Coordinates of C-alpha atoms and ligand atoms in Angstrom, one line a residue:
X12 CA 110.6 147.6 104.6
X13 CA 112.2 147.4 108.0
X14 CA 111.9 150.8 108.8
X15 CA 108.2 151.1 107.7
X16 CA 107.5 148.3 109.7
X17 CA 108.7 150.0 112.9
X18 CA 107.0 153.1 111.8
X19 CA 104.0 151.2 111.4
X20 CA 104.5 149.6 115.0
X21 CA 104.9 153.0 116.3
X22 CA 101.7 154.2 114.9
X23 CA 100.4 151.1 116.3
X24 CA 100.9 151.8 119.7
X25 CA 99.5 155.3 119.8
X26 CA 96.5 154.1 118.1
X27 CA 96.3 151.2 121.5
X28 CA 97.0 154.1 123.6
X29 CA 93.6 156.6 122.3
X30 CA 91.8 153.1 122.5
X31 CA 93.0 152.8 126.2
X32 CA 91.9 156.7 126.9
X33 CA 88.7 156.4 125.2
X34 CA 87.6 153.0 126.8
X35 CA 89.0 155.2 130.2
X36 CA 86.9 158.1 129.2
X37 CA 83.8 156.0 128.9
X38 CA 84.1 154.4 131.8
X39 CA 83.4 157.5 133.7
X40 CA 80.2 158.6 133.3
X41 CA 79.3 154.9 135.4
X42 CA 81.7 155.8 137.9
X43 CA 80.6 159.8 138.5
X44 CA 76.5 157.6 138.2
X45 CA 78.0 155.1 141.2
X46 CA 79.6 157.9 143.3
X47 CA 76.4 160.1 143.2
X48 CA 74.3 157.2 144.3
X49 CA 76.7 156.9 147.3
X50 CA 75.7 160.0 148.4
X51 CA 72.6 159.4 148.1
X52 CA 72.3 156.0 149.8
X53 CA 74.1 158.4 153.1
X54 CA 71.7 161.0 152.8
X55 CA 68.6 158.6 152.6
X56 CA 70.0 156.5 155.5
X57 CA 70.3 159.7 157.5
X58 CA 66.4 160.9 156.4
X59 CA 65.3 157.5 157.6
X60 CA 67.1 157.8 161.4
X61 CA 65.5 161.0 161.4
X62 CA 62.1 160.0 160.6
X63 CA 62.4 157.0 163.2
X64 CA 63.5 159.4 165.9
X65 CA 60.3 161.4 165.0
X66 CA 58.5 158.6 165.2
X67 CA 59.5 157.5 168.7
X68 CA 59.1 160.8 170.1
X69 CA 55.6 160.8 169.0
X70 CA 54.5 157.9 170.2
X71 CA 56.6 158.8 173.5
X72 CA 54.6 162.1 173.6
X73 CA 51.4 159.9 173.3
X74 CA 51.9 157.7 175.3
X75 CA 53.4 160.5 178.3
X76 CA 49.9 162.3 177.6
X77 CA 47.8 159.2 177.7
X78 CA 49.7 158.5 181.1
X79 CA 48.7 161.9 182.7
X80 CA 45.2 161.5 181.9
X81 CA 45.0 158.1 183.0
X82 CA 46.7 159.2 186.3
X83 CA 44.2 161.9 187.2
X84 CA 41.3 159.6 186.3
X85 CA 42.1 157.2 188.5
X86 CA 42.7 159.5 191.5
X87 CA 39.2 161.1 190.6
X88 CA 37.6 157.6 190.5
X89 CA 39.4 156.7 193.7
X90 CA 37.1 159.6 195.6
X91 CA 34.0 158.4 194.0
X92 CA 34.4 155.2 195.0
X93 CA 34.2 156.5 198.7
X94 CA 30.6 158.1 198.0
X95 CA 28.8 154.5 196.7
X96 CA 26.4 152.9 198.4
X97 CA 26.0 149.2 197.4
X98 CA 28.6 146.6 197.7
X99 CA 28.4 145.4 194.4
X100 CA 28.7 148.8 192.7
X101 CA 31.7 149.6 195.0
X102 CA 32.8 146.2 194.2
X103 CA 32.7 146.8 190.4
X104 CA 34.4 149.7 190.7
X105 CA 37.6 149.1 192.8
X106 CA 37.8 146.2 190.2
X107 CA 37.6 149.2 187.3
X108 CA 40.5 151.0 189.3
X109 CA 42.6 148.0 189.8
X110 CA 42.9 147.3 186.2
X111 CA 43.0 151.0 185.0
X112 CA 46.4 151.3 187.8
X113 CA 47.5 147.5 185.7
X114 CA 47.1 149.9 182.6
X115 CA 49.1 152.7 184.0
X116 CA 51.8 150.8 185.3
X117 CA 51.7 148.7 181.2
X118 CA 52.1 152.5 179.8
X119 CA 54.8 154.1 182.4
X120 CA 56.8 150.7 181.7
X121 CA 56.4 151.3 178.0
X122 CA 57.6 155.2 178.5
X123 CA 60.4 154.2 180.3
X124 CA 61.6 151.8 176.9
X125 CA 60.8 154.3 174.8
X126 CA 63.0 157.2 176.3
X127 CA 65.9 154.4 176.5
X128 CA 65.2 154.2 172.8
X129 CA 64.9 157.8 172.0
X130 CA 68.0 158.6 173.9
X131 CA 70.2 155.8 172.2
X132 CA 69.0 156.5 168.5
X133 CA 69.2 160.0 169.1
X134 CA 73.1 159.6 169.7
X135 CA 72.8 157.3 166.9
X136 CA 71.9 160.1 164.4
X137 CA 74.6 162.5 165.9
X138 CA 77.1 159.8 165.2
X139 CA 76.0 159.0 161.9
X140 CA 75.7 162.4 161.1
X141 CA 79.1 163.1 161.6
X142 CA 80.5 160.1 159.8
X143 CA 78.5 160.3 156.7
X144 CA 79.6 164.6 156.4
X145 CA 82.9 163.2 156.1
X146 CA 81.8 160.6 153.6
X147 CA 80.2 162.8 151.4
X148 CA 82.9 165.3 151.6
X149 CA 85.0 162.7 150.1
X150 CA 83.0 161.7 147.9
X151 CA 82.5 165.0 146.3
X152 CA 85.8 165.0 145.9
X153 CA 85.9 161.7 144.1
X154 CA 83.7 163.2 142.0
X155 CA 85.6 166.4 141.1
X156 CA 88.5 164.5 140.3
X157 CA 86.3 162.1 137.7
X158 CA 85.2 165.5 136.2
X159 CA 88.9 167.0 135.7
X160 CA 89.8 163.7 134.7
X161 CA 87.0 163.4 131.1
X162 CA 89.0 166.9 130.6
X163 CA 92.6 165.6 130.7
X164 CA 91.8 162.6 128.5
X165 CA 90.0 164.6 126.0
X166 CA 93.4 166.8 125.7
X167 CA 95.1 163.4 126.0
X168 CA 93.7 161.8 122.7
X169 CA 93.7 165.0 121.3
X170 CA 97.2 165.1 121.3
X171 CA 97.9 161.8 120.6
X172 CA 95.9 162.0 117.4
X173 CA 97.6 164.8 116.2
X174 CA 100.7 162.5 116.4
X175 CA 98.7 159.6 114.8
X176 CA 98.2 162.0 111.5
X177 CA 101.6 162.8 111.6
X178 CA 102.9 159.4 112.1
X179 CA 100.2 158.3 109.2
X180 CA 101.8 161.1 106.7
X181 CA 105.3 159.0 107.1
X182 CA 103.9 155.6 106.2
X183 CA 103.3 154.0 102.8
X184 CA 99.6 154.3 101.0
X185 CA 99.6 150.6 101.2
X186 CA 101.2 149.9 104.0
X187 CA 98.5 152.2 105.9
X188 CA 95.4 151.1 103.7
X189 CA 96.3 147.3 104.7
X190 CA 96.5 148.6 108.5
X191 CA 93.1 150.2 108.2
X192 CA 91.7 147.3 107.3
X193 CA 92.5 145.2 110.3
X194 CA 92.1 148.0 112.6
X195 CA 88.8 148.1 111.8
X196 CA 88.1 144.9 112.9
X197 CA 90.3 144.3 115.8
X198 CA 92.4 146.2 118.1
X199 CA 95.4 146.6 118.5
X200 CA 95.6 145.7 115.1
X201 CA 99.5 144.6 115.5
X202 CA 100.9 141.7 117.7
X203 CA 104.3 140.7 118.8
X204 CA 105.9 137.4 117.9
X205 CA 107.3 136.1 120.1
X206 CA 111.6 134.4 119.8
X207 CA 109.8 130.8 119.4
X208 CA 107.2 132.0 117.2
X209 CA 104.0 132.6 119.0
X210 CA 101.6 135.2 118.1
X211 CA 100.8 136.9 121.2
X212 CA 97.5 138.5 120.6
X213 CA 95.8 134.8 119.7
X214 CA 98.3 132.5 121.1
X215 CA 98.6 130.7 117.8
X216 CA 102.2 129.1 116.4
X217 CA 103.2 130.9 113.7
X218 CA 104.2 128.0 110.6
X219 CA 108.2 127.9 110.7
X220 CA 108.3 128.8 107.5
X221 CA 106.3 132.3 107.8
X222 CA 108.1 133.0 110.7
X223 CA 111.3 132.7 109.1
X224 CA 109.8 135.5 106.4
X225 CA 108.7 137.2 109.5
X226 CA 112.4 137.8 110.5
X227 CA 113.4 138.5 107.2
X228 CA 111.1 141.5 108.0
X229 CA 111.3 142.1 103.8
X230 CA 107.4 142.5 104.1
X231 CA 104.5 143.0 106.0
X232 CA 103.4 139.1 107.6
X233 CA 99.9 138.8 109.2
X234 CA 98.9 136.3 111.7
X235 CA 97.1 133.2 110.1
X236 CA 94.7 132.9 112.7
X237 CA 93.5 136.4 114.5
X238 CA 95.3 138.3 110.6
X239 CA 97.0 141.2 113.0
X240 CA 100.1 142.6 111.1
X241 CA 102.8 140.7 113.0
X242 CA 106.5 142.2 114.5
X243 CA 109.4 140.5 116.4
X244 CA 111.5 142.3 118.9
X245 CA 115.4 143.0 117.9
Ligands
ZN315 ZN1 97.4 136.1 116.1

């Protein structure tokens, strides 16, 4: 019975181990999802700096046109002005001019910001440009290696479960059909004992009295509380 039982440990383990590499391999897809939305969070950050920096050199084209036009009106008006006859026309029109230069002056202040702006969010993009390249690049990376990574577990468990059929074909009809059964339910389905006789998959005390059978190891004990087929170190 001893040695069954260690064969049955053994098995044990490799059958933890494919549970490890599948919950691994399933965890990947999420991981490759998360990368790729990375990238995409850079490249739309990027889109958006570019479409502000459009936008500012719009308005500042605008605005630099509006400015021009404005500019020659006024000098225009200015030589009317000289050619009218009545005071209170000539009154109403310097008054026109005086608030037209006010307007001028509002839109060369407001080209001036803008061409600040433009010129700081312009370095801005260049910057960001050139730190989210070498984000991405890692990224891809990241990603490449998730890829390899589904393929070297899948040859992982499929090794290991050519080990667990060999490892099955040593092992008592019984002995395996009773494993089965709490395998199915839980996982790992064995769990160490530990010297002063706790089970430590549930945490429960083992009764004195099973435990003593347990180190008899003469059959197979399971744990009265979580029923995984227990084992104590020699
Ligand atoms: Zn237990």
């Amino acid at each position: 019975m001893k040695t069954e039982l260690v064969k049955l440990i053994l098995l044990a383990q490799i059958d933890a181990e494919i549970d490890v590499l599948i919950e691994n391999r399933e965890s990947l897809p999420l991981q490759i999802k998360e990368i790729e939305a990375k990238i995409q969070a850079l490249d739309s950050s990027l889109e958006q700096k570019t479409r502000e920096v459009s936008s500012i050199k719009n308005e500042l084209h605008q605005k630099t046109s509006a400015f021009h036009e404005q500019k020659e009106w006024i000098a225009e008006r200015e030589i009317k002005v000289k050619e009218i006859k009545t005071i209170k026309e000539y009154q109403a029109a310097l008054k026109e001019v005086a608030k037209s230069k006010k307007e001028l002056s509002e839109l060369e202040a407001s080209i001036h910001s803008l061409s600040a702006r433009l010129e700081k969010e312009t370095n801005a993009i260049q910057e960001l440009e050139s730190t989210s390249a070498v984000e991405k690049e890692t990224l891809l990376t990241e990603m490449a290696q998730k890829k390899d990574q589904s393929f070297q577990i899948n040859e992982l468990i499929q090794q290991q479960q050519a080990e667990k059929i060999e490892k099955e074909k040593d092992l008592m009809e019984a002995t395996l059909k009773k494993y089965r059964q709490i395998k199915n339910r839980i996982s790992p389905a064995v769990s160490l004992a530990s010297k002063n006789g706790v089970c430590q998959e549930c945490n429960v005390n083992i009764p004195p009295q099973l435990f003593i059978e347990l180190q008899k190891l003469q059959q197979i004990i399971s744990c009265p509380r979580c029923y995984r087929i227990l084992y104590i170190e020699e």
